[in-house]
mmCIF file of C-alpha atoms in Angstrom:
data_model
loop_
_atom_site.group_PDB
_atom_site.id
_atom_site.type_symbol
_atom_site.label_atom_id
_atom_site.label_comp_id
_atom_site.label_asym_id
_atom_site.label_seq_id
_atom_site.Cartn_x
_atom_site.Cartn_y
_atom_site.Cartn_z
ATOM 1 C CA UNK A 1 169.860 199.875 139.603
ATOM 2 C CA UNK A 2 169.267 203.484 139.413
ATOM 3 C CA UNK A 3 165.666 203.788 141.141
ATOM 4 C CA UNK A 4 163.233 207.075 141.401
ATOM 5 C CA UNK A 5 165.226 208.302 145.271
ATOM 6 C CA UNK A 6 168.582 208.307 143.394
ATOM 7 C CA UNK A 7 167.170 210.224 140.269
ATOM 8 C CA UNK A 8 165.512 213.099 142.949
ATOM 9 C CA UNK A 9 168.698 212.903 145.167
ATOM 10 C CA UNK A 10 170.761 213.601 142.328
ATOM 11 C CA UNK A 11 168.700 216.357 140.776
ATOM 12 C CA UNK A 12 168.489 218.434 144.018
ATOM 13 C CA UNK A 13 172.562 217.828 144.600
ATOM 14 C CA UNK A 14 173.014 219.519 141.246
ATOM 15 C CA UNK A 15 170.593 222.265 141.900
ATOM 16 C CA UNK A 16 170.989 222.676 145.410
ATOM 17 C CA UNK A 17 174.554 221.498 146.494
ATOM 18 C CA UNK A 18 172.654 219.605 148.897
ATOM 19 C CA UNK A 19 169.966 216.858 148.950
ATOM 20 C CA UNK A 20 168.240 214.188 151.212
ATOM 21 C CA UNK A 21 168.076 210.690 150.284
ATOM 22 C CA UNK A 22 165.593 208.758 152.982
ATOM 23 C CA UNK A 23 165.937 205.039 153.774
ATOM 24 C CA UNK A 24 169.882 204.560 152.310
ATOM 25 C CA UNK A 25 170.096 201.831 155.333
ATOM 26 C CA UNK A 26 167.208 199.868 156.837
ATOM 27 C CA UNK A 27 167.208 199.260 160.443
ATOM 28 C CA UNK A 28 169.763 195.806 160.609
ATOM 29 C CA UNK A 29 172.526 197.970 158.490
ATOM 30 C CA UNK A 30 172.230 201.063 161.027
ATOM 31 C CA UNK A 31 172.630 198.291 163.987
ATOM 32 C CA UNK A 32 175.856 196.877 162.328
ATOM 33 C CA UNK A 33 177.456 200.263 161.496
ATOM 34 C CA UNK A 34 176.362 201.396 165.110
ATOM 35 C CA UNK A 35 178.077 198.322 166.451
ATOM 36 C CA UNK A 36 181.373 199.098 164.036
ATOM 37 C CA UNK A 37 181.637 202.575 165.217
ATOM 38 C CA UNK A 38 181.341 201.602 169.218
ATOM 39 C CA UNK A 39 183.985 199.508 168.451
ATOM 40 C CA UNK A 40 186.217 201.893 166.745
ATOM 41 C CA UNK A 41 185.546 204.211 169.297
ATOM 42 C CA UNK A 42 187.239 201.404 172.020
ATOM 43 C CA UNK A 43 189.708 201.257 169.618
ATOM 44 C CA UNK A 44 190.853 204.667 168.579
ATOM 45 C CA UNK A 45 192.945 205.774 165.742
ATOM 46 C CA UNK A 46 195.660 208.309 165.660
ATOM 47 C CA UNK A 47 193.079 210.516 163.752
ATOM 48 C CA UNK A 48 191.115 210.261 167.085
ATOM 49 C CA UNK A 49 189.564 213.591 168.435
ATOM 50 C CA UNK A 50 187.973 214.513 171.272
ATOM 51 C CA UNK A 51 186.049 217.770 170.334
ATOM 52 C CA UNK A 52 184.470 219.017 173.433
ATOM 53 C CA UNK A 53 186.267 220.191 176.607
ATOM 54 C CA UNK A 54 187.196 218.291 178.978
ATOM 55 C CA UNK A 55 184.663 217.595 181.826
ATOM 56 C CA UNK A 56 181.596 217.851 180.398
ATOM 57 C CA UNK A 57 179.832 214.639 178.128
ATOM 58 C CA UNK A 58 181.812 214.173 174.936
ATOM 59 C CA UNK A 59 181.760 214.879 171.277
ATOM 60 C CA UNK A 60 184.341 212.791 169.761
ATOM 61 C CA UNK A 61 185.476 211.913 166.403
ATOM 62 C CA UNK A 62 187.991 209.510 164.286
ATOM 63 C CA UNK A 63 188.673 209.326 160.875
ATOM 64 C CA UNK A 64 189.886 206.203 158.218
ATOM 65 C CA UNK A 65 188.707 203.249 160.044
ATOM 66 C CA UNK A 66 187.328 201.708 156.460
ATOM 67 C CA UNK A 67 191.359 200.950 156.944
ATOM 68 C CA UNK A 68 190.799 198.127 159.922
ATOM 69 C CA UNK A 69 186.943 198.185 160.206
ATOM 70 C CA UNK A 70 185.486 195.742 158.001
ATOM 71 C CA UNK A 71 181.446 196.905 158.321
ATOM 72 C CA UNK A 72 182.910 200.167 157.237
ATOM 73 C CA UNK A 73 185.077 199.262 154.323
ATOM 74 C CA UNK A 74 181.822 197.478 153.532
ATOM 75 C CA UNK A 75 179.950 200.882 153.567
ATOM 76 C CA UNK A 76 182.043 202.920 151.683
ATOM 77 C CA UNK A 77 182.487 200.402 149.131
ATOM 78 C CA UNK A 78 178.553 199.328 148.663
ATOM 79 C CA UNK A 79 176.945 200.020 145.483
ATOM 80 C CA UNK A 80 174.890 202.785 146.533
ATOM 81 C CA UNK A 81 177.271 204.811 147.651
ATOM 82 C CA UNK A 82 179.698 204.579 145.016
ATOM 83 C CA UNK A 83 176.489 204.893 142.367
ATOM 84 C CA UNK A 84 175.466 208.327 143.648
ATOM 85 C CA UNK A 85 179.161 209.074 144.309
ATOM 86 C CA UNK A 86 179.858 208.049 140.504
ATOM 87 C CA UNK A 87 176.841 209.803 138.937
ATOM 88 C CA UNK A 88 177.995 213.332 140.705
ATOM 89 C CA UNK A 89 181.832 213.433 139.942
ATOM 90 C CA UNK A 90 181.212 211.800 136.686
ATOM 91 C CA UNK A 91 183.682 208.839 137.100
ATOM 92 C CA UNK A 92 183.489 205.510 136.600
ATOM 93 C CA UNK A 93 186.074 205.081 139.732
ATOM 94 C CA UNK A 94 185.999 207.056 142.927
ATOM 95 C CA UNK A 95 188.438 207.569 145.020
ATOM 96 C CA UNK A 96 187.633 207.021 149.154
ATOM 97 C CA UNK A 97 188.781 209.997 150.276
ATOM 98 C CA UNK A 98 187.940 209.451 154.060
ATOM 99 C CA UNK A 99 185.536 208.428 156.310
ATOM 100 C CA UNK A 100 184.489 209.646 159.487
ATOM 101 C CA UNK A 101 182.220 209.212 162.583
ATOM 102 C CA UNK A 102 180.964 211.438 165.149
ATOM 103 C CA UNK A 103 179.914 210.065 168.642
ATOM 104 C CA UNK A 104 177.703 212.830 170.873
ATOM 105 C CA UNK A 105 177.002 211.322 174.315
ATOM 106 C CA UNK A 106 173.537 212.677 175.967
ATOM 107 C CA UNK A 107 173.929 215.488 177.595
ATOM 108 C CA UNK A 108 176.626 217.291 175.275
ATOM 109 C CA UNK A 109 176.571 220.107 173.106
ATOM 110 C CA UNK A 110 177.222 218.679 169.059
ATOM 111 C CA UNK A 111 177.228 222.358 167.830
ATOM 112 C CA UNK A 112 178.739 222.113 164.595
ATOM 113 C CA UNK A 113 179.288 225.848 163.146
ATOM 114 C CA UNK A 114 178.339 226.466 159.321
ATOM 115 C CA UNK A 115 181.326 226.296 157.170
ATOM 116 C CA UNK A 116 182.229 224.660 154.194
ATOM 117 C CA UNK A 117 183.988 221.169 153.693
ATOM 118 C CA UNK A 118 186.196 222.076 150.747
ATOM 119 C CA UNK A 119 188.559 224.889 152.478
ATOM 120 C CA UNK A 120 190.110 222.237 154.681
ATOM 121 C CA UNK A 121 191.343 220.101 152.269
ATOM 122 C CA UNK A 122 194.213 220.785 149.875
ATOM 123 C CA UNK A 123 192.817 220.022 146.951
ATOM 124 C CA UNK A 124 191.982 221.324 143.319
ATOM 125 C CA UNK A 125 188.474 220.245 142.707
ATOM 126 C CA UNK A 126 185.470 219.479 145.338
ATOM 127 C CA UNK A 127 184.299 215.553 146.450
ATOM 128 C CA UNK A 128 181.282 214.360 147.475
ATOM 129 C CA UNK A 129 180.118 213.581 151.204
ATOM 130 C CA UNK A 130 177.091 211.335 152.472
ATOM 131 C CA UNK A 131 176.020 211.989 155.572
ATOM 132 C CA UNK A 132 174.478 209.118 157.786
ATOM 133 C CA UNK A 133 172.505 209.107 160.882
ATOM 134 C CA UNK A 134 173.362 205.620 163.014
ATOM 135 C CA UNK A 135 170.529 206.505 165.676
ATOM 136 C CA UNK A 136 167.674 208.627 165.987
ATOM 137 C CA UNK A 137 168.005 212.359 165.270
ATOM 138 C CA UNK A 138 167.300 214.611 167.934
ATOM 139 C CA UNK A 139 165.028 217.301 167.461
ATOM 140 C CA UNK A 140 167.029 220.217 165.566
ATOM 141 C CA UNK A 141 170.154 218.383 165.064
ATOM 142 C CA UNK A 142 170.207 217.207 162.070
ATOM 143 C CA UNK A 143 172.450 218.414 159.090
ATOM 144 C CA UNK A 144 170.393 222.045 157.142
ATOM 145 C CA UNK A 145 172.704 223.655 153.746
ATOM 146 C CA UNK A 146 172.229 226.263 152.067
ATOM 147 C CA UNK A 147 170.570 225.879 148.833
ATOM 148 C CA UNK A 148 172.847 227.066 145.924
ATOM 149 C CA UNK A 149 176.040 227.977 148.432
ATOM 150 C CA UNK A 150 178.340 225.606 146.419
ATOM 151 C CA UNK A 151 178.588 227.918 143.244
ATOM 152 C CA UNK A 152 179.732 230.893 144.918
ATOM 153 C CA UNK A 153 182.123 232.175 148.116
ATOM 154 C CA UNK A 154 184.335 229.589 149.601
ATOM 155 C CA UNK A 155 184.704 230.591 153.113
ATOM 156 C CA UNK A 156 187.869 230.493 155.933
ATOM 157 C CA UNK A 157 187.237 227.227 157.358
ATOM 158 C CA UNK A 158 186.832 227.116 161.276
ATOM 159 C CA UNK A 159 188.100 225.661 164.639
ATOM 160 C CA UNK A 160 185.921 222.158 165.353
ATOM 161 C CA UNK A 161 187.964 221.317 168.739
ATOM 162 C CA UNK A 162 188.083 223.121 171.628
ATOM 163 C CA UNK A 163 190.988 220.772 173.356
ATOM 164 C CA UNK A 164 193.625 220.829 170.129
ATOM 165 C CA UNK A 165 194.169 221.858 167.172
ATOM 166 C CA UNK A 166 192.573 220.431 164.076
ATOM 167 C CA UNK A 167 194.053 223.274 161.636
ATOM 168 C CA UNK A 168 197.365 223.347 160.014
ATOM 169 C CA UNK A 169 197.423 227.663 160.945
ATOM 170 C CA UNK A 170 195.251 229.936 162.641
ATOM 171 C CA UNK A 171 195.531 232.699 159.643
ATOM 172 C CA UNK A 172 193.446 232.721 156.608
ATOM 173 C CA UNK A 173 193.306 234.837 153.353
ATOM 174 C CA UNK A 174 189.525 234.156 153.076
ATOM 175 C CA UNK A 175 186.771 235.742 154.665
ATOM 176 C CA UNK A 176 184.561 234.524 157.626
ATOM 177 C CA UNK A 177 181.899 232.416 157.273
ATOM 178 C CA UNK A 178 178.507 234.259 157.225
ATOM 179 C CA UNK A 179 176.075 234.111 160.460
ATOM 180 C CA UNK A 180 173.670 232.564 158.390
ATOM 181 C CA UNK A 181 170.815 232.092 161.169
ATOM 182 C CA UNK A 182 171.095 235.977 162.082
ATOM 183 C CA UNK A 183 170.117 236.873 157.961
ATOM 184 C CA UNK A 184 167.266 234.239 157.475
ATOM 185 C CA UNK A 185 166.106 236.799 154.576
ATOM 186 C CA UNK A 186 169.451 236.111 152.502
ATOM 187 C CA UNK A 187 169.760 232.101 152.957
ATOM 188 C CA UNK A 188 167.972 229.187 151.539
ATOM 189 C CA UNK A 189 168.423 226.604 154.355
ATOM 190 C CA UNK A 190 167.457 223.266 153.742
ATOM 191 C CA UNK A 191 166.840 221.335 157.012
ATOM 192 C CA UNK A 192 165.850 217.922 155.965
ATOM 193 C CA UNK A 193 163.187 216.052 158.561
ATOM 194 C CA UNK A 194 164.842 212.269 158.744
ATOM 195 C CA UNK A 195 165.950 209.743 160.530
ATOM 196 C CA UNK A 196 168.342 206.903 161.217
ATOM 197 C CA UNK A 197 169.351 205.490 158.518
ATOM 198 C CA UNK A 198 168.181 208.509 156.157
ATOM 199 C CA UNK A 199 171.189 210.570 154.030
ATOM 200 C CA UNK A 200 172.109 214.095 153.598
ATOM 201 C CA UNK A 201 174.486 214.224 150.506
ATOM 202 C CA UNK A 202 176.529 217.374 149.879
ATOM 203 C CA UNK A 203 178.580 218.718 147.557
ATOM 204 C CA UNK A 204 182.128 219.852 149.222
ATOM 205 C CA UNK A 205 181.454 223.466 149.054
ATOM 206 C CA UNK A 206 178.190 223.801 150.496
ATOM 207 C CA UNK A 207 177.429 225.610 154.008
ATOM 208 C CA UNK A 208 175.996 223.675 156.706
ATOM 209 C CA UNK A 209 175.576 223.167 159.819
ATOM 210 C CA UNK A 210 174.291 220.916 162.676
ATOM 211 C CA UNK A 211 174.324 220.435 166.654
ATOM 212 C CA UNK A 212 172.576 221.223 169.762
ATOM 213 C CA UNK A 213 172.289 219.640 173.026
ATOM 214 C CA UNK A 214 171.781 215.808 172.859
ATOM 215 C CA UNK A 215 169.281 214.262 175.012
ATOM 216 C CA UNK A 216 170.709 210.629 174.276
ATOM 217 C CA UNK A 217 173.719 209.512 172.409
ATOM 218 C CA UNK A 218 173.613 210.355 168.739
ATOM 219 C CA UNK A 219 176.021 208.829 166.482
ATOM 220 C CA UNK A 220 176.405 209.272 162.839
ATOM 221 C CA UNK A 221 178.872 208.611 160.068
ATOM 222 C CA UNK A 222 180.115 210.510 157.017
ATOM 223 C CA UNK A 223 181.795 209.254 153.794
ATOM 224 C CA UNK A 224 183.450 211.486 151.431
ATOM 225 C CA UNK A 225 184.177 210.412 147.788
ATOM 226 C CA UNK A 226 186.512 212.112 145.413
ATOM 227 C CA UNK A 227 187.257 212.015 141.280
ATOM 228 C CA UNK A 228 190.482 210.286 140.537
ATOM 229 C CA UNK A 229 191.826 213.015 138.526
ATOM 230 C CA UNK A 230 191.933 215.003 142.042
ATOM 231 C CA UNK A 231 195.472 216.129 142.322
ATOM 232 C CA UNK A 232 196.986 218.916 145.349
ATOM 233 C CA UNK A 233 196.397 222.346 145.212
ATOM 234 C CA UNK A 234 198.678 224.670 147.963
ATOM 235 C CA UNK A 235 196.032 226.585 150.283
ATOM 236 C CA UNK A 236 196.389 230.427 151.302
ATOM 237 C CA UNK A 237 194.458 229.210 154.690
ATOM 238 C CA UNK A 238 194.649 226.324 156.979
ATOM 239 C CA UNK A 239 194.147 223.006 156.114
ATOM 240 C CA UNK A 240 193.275 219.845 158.307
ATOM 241 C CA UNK A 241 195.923 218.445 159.945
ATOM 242 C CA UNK A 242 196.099 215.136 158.806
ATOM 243 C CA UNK A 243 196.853 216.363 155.346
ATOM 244 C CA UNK A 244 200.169 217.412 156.821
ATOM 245 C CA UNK A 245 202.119 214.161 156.890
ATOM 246 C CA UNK A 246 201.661 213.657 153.089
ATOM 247 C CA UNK A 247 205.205 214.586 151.983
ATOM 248 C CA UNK A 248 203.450 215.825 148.251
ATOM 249 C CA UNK A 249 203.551 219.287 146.224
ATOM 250 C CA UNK A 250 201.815 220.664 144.095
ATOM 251 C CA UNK A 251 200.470 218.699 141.005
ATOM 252 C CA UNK A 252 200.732 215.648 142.692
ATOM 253 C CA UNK A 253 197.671 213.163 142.640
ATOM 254 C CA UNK A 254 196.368 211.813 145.948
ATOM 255 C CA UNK A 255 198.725 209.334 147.497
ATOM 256 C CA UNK A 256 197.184 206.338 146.207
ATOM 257 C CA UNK A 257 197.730 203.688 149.595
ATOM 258 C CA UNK A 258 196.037 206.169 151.778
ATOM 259 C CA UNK A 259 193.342 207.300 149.226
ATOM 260 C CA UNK A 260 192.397 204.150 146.759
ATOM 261 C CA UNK A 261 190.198 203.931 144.078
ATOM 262 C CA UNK A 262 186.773 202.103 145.124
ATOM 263 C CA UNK A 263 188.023 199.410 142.232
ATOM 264 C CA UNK A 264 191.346 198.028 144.273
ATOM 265 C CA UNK A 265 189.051 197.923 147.560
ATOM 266 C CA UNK A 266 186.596 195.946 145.806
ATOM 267 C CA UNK A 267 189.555 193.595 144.190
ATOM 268 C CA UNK A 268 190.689 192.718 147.672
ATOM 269 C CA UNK A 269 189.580 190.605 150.392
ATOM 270 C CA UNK A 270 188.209 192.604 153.427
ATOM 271 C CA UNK A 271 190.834 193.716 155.684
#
């Protein structure tokens, strides 16, 4: 049931590229998706990352677990989600493009540069991301956009890890991503105030940012969602790496066992 939150959330995505949705999970769902992610951090994929240097308290990442994690195949397949994720690619059908978690212990440095989602992916049309908190934010690092950014300049993505490499090249026909703090005068940043459990929904091709230095772990977990018609699009810049063992060309639509439609995850008994 479409409620008063979605209709706001959905108006400032359209305007804005980005927009905050407060209280998408109560208190017992954050637990259970905190829980899921600890465990999937015991249990690393082959998408695992660590993204800080060695020595020092980590930042670490993995990607896909709705494949083996049942909480998360839960998540990306609740109604919610795929209602907002519906409403803004204007499809009766999403596809789960990926999910992914981010684990900062206390004591590390979660800097996450401004840059764009879209430019890492090779693909011909922007997806949707929702961006959840699993434990308190800490004071600055939460995830600010900038207002409007996802009708104009798509950016060269950047580097994320500092121990290997995340990008399919290091050479890119695009230009750099603006220092958007250093030209406060030229940028409408919006830096949402929430919580655990509260959402930050962007569209792919909006700048943002996060990060600082943690004073406690802070964990939180991203779903992006993607219109079925999405089909690859060659890049004249890096790309992820992951995208690389996809033998596909141009044209082709999303390989359909890695990337399903919400509707044959929701046919299925949990994995």
């Amino acid at each position: 049931m479409w409620n008063d939150r979605d209709t706001t959330a959905f108006e400032s995505l359209c305007a804005d590229g980005i927009a905050f949705y407060p209280g998408l999970l109560d208190a017992d769902r954050c637990a259970a998706l905190l829980d899921a992610v600890a465990w999937s951090r015991r249990h690393p994929s082959s998408s695992f990352r660590r993204l800080s240097p060695e020595g020092v308290p980590s930042l670490e990442s993995d990607l896909f677990r709705w494949r083996d994690v049942p909480e998360i195949r839960d998540f990306v397949t609740d109604e919610k989600m795929l209602g907002l994720a519906r409403a803004y690619l204007s499809t009766d059908d999403p596809v789960i493009l990926e999910d992914q978690w981010f684990w900062s212990e206390a004591g590390s440095a979660t800097d996450s540069p401004w840059h764009q989602d879209d430019p890492y992916h090779p693909l011909d049309r922007p997806f949707l991301t929702i961006w959840v908190p699993l434990t308190p934010v800490p004071a600055g690092l939460g995830l600010r956009g900038v207002a409007g950014s996802h009708e104009k300049t798509i950016y060269s993505p950047v580097e994320f890890s500092s121990g290997e490499n995340t990008l399919s090249a290091d050479v890119s026909s695009l230009e750099p991503v603006p220092d958007v703090d250093a030209h406060p005068d030229l940028f409408s940043v919006i830096d949402p105030a929430g919580g655990a459990g509260d959402a930050v929904i962007l569209d792919s091709r909006t700048l943002h940012s996060a990060g600082g230095a943690c004073p406690a772990d802070f964990v939180r977990l991203s779903i992006r969602y993607a219109d079925p018609a999405t089909v690859r699009r060659g890049r004249a810049w890096p790309t992820a790496t992951f995208w690389d063992v996809y033998d596909w060309k141009d044209g082709d639509p999303l390989p359909a066992h890695d990337f399903p439609r919400a509707s044959s995850l929701l046919a299925k008994e949990p994995a």
